[in-house]
Coordinates of C-alpha atoms and ligand atoms in Angstrom, one line a residue:
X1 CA -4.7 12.6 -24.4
X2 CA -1.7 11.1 -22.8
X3 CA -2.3 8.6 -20.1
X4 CA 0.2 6.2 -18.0
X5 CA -1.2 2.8 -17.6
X6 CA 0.1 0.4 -14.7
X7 CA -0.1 -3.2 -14.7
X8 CA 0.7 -5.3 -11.7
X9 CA 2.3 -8.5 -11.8
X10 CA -1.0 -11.2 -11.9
X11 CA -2.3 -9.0 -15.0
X12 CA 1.5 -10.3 -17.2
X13 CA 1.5 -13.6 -15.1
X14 CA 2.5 -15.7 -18.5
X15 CA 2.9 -15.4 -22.1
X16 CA -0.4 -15.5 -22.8
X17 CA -1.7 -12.5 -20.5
X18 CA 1.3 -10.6 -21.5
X19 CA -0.2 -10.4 -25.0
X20 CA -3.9 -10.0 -23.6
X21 CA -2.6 -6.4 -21.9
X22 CA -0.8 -5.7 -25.0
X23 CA -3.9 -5.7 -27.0
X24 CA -5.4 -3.2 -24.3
X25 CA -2.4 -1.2 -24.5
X26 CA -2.7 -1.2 -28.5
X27 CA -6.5 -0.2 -28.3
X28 CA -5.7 2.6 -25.8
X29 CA -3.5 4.3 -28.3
X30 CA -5.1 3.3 -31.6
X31 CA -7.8 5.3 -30.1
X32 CA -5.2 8.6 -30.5
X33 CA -3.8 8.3 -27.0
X34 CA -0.3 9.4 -25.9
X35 CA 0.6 6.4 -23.6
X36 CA 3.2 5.4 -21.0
X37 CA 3.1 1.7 -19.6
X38 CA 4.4 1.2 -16.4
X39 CA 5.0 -2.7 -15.5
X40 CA 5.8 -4.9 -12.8
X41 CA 7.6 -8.2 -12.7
X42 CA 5.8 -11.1 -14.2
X43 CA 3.5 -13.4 -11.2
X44 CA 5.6 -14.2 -8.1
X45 CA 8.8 -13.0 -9.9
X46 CA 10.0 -10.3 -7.2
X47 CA 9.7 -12.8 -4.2
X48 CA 11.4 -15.9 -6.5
X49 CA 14.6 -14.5 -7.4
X50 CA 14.0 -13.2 -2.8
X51 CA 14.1 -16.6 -2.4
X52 CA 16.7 -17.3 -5.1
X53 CA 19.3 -14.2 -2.8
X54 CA 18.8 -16.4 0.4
X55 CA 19.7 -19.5 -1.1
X56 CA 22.8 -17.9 -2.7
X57 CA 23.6 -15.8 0.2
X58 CA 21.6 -15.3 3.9
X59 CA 22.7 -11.7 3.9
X60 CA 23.3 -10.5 0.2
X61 CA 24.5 -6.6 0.5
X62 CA 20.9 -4.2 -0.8
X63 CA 22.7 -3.1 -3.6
X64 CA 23.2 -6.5 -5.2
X65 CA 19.8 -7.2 -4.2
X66 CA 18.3 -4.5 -5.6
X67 CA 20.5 -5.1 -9.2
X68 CA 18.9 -8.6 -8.7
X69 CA 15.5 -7.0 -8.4
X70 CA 15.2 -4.7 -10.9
X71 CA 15.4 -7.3 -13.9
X72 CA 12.1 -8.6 -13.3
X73 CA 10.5 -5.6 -14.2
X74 CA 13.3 -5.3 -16.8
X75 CA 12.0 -8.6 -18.4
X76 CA 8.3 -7.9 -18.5
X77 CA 9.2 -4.6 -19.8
X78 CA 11.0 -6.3 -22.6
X79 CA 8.4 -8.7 -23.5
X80 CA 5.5 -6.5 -23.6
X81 CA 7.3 -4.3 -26.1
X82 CA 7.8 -7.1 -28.4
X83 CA 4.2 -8.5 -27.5
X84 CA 2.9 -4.5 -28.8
X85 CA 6.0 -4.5 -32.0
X86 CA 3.6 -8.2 -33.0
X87 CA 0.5 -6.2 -33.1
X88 CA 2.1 -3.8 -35.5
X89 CA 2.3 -1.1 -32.7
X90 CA 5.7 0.1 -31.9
X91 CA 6.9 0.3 -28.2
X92 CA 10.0 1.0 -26.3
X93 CA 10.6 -0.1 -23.3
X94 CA 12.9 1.7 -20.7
X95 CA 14.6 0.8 -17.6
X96 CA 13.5 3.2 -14.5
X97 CA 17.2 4.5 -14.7
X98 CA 16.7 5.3 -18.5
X99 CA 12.9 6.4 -17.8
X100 CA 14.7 9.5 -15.8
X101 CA 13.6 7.9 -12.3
X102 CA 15.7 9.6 -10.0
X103 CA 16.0 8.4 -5.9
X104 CA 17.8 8.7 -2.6
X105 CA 20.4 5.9 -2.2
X106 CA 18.4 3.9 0.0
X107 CA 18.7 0.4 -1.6
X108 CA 15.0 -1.5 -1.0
X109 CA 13.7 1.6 0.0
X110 CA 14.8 4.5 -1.8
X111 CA 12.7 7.5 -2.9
X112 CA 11.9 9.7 -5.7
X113 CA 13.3 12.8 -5.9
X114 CA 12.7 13.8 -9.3
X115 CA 12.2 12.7 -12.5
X116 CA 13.5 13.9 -16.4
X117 CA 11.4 12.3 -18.7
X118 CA 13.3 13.5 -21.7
X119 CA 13.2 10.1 -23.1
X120 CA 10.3 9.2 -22.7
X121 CA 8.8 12.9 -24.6
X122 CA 11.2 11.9 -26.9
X123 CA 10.0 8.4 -28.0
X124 CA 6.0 10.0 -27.4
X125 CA 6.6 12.3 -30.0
X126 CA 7.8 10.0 -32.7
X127 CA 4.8 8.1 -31.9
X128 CA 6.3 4.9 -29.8
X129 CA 4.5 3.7 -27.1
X130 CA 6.8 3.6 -23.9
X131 CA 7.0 0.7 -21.3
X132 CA 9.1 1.5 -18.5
X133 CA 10.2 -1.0 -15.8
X134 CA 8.2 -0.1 -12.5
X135 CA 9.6 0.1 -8.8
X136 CA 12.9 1.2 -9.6
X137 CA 15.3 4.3 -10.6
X138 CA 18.8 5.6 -10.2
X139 CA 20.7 6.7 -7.0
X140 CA 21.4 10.7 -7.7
X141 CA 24.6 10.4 -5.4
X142 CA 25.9 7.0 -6.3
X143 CA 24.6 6.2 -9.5
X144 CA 23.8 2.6 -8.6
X145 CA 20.3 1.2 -9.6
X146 CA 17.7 1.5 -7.0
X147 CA 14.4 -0.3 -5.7
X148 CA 11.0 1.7 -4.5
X149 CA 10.1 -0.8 -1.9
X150 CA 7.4 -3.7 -2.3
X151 CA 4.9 -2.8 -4.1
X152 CA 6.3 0.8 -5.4
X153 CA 5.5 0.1 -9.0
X154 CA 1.9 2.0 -8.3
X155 CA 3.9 5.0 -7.2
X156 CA 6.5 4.5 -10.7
X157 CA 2.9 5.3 -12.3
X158 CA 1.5 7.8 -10.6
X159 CA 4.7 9.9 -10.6
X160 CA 5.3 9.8 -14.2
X161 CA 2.2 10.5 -14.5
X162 CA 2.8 14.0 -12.9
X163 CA 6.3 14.4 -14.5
X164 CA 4.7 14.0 -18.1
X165 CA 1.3 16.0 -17.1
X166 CA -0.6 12.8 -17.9
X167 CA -4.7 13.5 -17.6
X168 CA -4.7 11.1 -15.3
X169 CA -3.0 7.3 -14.4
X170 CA -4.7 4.1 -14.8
X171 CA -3.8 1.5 -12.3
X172 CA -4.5 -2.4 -13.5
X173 CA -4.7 -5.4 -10.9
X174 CA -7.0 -8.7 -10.5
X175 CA -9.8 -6.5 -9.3
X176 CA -12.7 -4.2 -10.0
X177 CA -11.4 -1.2 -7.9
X178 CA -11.2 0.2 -4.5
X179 CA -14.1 -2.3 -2.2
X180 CA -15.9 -1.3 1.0
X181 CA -14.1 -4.4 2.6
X182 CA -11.9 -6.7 1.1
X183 CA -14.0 -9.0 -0.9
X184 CA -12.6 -12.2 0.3
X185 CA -13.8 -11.5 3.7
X186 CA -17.0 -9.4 3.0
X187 CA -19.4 -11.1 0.0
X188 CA -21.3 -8.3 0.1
X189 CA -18.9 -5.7 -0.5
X190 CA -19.6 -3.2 -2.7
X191 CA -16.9 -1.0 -5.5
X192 CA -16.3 2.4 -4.6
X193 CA -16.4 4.0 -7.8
X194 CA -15.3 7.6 -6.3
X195 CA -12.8 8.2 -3.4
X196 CA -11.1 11.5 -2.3
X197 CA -7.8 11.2 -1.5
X198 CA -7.5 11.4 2.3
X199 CA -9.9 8.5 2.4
X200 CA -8.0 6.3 0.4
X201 CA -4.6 7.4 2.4
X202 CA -5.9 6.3 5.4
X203 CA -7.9 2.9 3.8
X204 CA -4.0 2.1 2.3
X205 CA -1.9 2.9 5.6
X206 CA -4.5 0.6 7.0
X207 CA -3.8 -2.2 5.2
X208 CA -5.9 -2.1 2.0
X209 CA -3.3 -3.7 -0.3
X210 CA -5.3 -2.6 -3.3
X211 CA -2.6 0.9 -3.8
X212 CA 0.7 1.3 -2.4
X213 CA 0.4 4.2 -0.2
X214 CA 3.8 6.0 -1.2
X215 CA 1.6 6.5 -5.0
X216 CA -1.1 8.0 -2.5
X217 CA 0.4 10.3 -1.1
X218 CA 2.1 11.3 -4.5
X219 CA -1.2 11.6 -6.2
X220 CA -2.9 13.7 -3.7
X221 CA 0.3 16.0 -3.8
X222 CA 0.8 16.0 -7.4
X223 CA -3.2 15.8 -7.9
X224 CA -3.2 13.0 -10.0
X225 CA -6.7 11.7 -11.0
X226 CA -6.0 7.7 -10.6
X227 CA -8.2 5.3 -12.3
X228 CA -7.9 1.7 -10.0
X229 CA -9.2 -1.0 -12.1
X230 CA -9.6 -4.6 -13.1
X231 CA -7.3 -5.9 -16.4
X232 CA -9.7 -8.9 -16.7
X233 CA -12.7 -6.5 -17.6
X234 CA -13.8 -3.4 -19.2
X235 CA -15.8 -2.6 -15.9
X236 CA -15.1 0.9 -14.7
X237 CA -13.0 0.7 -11.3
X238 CA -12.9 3.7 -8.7
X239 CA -11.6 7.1 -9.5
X240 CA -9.4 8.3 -6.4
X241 CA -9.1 11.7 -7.0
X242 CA -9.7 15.6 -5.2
X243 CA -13.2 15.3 -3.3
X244 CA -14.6 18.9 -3.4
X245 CA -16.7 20.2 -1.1
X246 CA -20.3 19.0 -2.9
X247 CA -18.6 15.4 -3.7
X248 CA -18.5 15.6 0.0
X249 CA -21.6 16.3 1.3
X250 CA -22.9 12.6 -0.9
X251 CA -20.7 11.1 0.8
X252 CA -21.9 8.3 3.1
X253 CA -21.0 8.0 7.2
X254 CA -17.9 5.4 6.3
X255 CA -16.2 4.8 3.4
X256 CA -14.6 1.8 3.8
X257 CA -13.1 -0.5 6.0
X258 CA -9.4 -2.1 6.2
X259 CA -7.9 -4.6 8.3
X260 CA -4.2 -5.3 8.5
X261 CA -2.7 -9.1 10.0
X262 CA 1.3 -8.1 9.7
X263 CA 1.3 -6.3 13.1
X264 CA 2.3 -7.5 16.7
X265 CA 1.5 -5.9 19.9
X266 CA 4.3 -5.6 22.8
X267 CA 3.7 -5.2 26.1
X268 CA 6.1 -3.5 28.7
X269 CA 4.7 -4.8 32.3
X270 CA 5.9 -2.7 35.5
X271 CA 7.2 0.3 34.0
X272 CA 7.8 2.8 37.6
X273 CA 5.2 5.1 37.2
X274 CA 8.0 8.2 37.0
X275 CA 8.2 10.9 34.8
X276 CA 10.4 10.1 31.8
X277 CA 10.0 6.4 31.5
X278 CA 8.0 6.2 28.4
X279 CA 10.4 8.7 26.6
X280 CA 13.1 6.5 27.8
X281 CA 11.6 3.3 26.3
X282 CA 10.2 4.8 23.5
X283 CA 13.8 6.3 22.8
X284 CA 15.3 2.7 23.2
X285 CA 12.7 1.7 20.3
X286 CA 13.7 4.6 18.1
X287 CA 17.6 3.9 17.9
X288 CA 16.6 0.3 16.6
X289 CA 14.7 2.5 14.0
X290 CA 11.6 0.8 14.6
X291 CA 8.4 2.5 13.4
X292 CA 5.6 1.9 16.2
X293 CA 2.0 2.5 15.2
X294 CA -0.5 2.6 18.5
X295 CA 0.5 2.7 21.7
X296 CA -1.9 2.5 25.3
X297 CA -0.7 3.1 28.7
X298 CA -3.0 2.2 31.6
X299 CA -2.0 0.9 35.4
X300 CA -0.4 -1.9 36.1
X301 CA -2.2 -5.1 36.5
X302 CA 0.5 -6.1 39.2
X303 CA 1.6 -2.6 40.8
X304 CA -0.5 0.3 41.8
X305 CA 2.9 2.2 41.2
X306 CA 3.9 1.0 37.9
X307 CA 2.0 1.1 34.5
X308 CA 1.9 -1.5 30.9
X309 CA 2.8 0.2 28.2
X310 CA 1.6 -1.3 25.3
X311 CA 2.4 -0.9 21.5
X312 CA 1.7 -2.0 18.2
X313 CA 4.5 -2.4 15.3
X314 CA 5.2 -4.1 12.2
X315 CA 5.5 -8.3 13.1
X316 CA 8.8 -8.1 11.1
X317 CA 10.2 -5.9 13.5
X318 CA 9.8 -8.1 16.4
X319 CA 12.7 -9.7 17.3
X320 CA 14.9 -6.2 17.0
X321 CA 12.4 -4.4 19.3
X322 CA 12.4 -6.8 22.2
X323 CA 15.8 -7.3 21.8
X324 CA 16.1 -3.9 22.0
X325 CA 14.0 -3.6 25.3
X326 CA 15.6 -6.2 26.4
X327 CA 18.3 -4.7 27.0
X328 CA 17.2 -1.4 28.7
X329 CA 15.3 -3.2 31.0
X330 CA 17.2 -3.7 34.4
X331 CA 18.3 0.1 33.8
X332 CA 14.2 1.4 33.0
X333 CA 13.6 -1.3 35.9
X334 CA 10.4 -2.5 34.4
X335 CA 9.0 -6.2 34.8
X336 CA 8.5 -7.5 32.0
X337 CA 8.4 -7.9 28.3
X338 CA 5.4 -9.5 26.2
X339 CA 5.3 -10.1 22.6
X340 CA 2.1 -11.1 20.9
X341 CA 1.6 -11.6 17.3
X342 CA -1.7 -13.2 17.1
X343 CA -3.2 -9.9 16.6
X344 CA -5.5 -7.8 13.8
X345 CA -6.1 -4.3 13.1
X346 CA -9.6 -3.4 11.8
X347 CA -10.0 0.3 10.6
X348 CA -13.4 2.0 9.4
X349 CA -12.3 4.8 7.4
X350 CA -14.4 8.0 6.4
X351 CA -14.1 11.6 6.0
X352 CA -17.8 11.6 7.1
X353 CA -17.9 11.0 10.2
X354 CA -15.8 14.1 10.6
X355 CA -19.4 15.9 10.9
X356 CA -21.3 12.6 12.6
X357 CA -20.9 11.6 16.1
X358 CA -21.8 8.6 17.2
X359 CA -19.5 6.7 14.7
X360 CA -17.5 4.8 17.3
X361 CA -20.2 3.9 19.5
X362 CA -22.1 2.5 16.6
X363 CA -18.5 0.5 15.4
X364 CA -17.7 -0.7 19.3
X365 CA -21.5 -2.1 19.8
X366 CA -21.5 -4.1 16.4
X367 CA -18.2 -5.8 18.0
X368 CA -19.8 -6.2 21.2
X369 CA -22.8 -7.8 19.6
X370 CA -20.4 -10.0 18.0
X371 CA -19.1 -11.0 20.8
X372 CA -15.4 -9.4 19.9
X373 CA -13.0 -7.9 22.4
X374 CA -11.3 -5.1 21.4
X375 CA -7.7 -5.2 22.8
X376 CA -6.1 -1.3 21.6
X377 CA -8.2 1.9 20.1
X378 CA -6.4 4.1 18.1
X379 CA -8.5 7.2 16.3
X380 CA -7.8 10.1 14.0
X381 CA -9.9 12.3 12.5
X382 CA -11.4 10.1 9.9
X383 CA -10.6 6.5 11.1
X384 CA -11.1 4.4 14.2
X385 CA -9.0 1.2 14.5
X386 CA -9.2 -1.3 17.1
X387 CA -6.8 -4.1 17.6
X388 CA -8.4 -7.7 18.0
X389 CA -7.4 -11.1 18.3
X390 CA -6.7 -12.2 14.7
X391 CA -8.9 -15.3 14.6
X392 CA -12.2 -12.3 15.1
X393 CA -10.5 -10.0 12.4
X394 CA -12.6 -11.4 9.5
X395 CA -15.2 -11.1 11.9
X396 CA -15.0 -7.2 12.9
X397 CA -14.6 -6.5 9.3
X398 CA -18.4 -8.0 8.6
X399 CA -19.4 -6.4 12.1
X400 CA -18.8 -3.1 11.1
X401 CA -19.5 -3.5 7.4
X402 CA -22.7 -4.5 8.1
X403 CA -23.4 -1.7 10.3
X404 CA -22.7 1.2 8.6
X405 CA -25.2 -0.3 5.8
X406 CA -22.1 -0.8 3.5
X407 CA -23.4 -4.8 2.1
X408 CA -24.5 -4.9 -1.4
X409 CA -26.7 -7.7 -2.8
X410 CA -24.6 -9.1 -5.4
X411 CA -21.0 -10.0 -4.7
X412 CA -17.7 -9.1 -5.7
X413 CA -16.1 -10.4 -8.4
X414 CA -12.4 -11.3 -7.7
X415 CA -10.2 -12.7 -10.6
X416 CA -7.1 -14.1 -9.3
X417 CA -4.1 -13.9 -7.4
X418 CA -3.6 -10.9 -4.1
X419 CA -5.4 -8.1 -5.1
X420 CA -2.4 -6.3 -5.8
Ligands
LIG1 N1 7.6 -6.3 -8.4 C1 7.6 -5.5 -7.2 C2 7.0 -6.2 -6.1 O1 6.5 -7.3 -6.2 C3 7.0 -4.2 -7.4 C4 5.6 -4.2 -7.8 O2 5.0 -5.2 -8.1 O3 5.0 -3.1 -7.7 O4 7.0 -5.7 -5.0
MG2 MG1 4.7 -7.5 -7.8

């Protein structure tokens, strides 16, 4: 069989755990596996040599920064080679550029657009295992090296993994699998050993940190079967993969829950209740190139004529948007502008309660029994997320796992590092 195997940065912290996954990676193919090794940069690596850009330069141009980037995965991919050559395996490892990764020119954020593997058939068929550098490839336009975004080395995986027909992409970290909750917050929370894709797109736009959600969206289009699992334990993890209709039907009301702490909320106070005023602000938010994710409108707590817009965005966007409000704001003629950080987002996620009512008055009552106010409501199909103050986010979590009967007895084992 040939399989791509991803290991995230806590599973090649040091030396020593560099040569632990290259005894995995040895057993996977002395057991007459095909396999391709995606990596990604040793520990804290990626936001070191961040740190290292800002102290040489405040604003380093993206394509030095992305050069910069790109050798941590380069060095990892390096070592584990020679940490496989020791055990009498042979490897080769590949930069993503080499690997046949090829992106937009978006520097820090560029995406794949295809990928020729000849390479890496090449070195498969003489027997080599191949280690490719994860999160990166090569501009198609400008040639220049290219980063996938933070995080992306998941996606490196699972598209290779459709490139080279793989039966299916493991994906190592510091935990057991996809959870219910996230286990530092929820003892009880329980692995999900199967997920369908649509659930796990929605659990990772949410803020589950356990996949990127770029390599979700690739594996549901490609239909690659992902395996997420734990490097520190032979445990099997969750398979997200196509749901049919009968997997469906054993499905349980919620799947899982997800909570996200790096968004703000802006309010826009006295906006003239005229038609054409949101599409102007809105518009004003857009040409910053700001991505806004809930949004609530009601009447004005000052001016029966007026209504607050409200809106919920990434924190790191902050300062650009109000500045960017700011200075619409005598022409819109609104009030005011309010910018709140100290906000949560806590999603319960579930392609059954597509066919259930009741879901979101059973959610909102086990946050009013908790004594939680719940400051926005955004829905879709499968999800319900509510915005909260961020010191009752860890507390809506256990609200709402607890009642759609998601505990477990025992609790969750979690190895190390960020989950990622
Ligand atoms: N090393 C990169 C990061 O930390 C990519 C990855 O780990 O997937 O974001
Ligand atoms: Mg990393």
């Amino acid at each position: 069989m040939r399989v791509v195997q991803k290991f995230g940065g806590s599973s090649v912290a040091d030396a020593e755990s560099i040569k632990r996954v290259a005894g995995r990676i040895v057993a996977t193919r002395s057991a007459g596996n095909e396999v391709v090794v995606v990596i990604s940069a040793m520990g804290d690596t990626t936001d070191e040599l961040l740190d290292l850009a800002q102290q040489v330069s405040p604003n380093p141009r993206p394509r030095e920064l992305d050069m910069l980037l790109t050798a941590g995965e380069r060095m990892s991919a390096a070592l584990l080679a020679m940490a496989i050559n020791d055990l009498g395996a042979d490897a080769r490892s590949f930069t993503g550029s080499q690997a046949g990764v090829i992106t937009t020119g978006t520097h820090g954020d560029a995406r794949i657009i295809d990928i020729t593997p000849g390479r890496i058939v090449s070195a498969l068929s003489e027997g080599d295992i191949v280690i490719v550098a994860g999160f990166q490839g090569v501009s198609q336009t400008t040639k220049d090296v290219t980063t996938l975004g933070r995080g992306a080395s998941d996606t490196t995986a699972v598209a290779l993994a459709a490139a080279l027909d793989a039966a299916y992409c493991e994906i190592y970290s510091d935990v057991d699998g996809v959870f219910t909750a996230d286990p530092r917050i929820v003892p009880g929370a329980r692995r999900i050993p199967e997920i369908g894709y649509e659930d796990m797109l929605e659990l990772a736009a949410n803020g589950a940190k356990i996949l990127h959600l770029r390599c979700v969206e690739y594996a549901r289009r490609e239909n690659v079967p992902v395996h997420v699992r734990s490097s520190f334990s032979d445990r099997p993890g969750t398979w997200v993969k196509d749901m049919n209709e009968e997997d469906g039907m054993e499905q349980p009301l919620i799947t899982g829950i997800a909570h996200d702490r790096s968004e703000a909320k802006i309010t826009i106070v006295g906006v003239p209740d005229r038609v054409g005023e949101a599409a102007d602000i809105f518009t004003a938010v857009a040409d910053a190139d700001i991505n806004i994710d809930m949004i609530v409108q009601n009447v004005s707590s000052g001016d029966a004529h007026a209504t607050d817009i409200s809106f919920t965005l990434a924190q790191s966007d902050g300062a650009k948007a109000i500045a960017a409000l700011e200075a619409v704001k005598a022409r819109i003629g609104f009030t005011d502008v309010v910018y709140n950080d100290q906000v949560g987002k806590v999603s319960v996620v579930g392609v059954g309660m597509r066919s259930h009512p009741g879901v979101t008055a059973r959610f909102f009552r086990a946050l009013a029994e908790a004594g939680i106010n719940i400051g926005m409501i955004s829905t879709s199909e499968i999800r319900i997320s509510v915005v909260v103050d961020i010191a009752e986010v860890d507390a809506a979590v256990r609200a709402g796992h607890t009642a759609f009967g998601l505990d477990a007895e025992g609790e969750a084992v979690v190895y190390a590092g960020t989950g990622r």
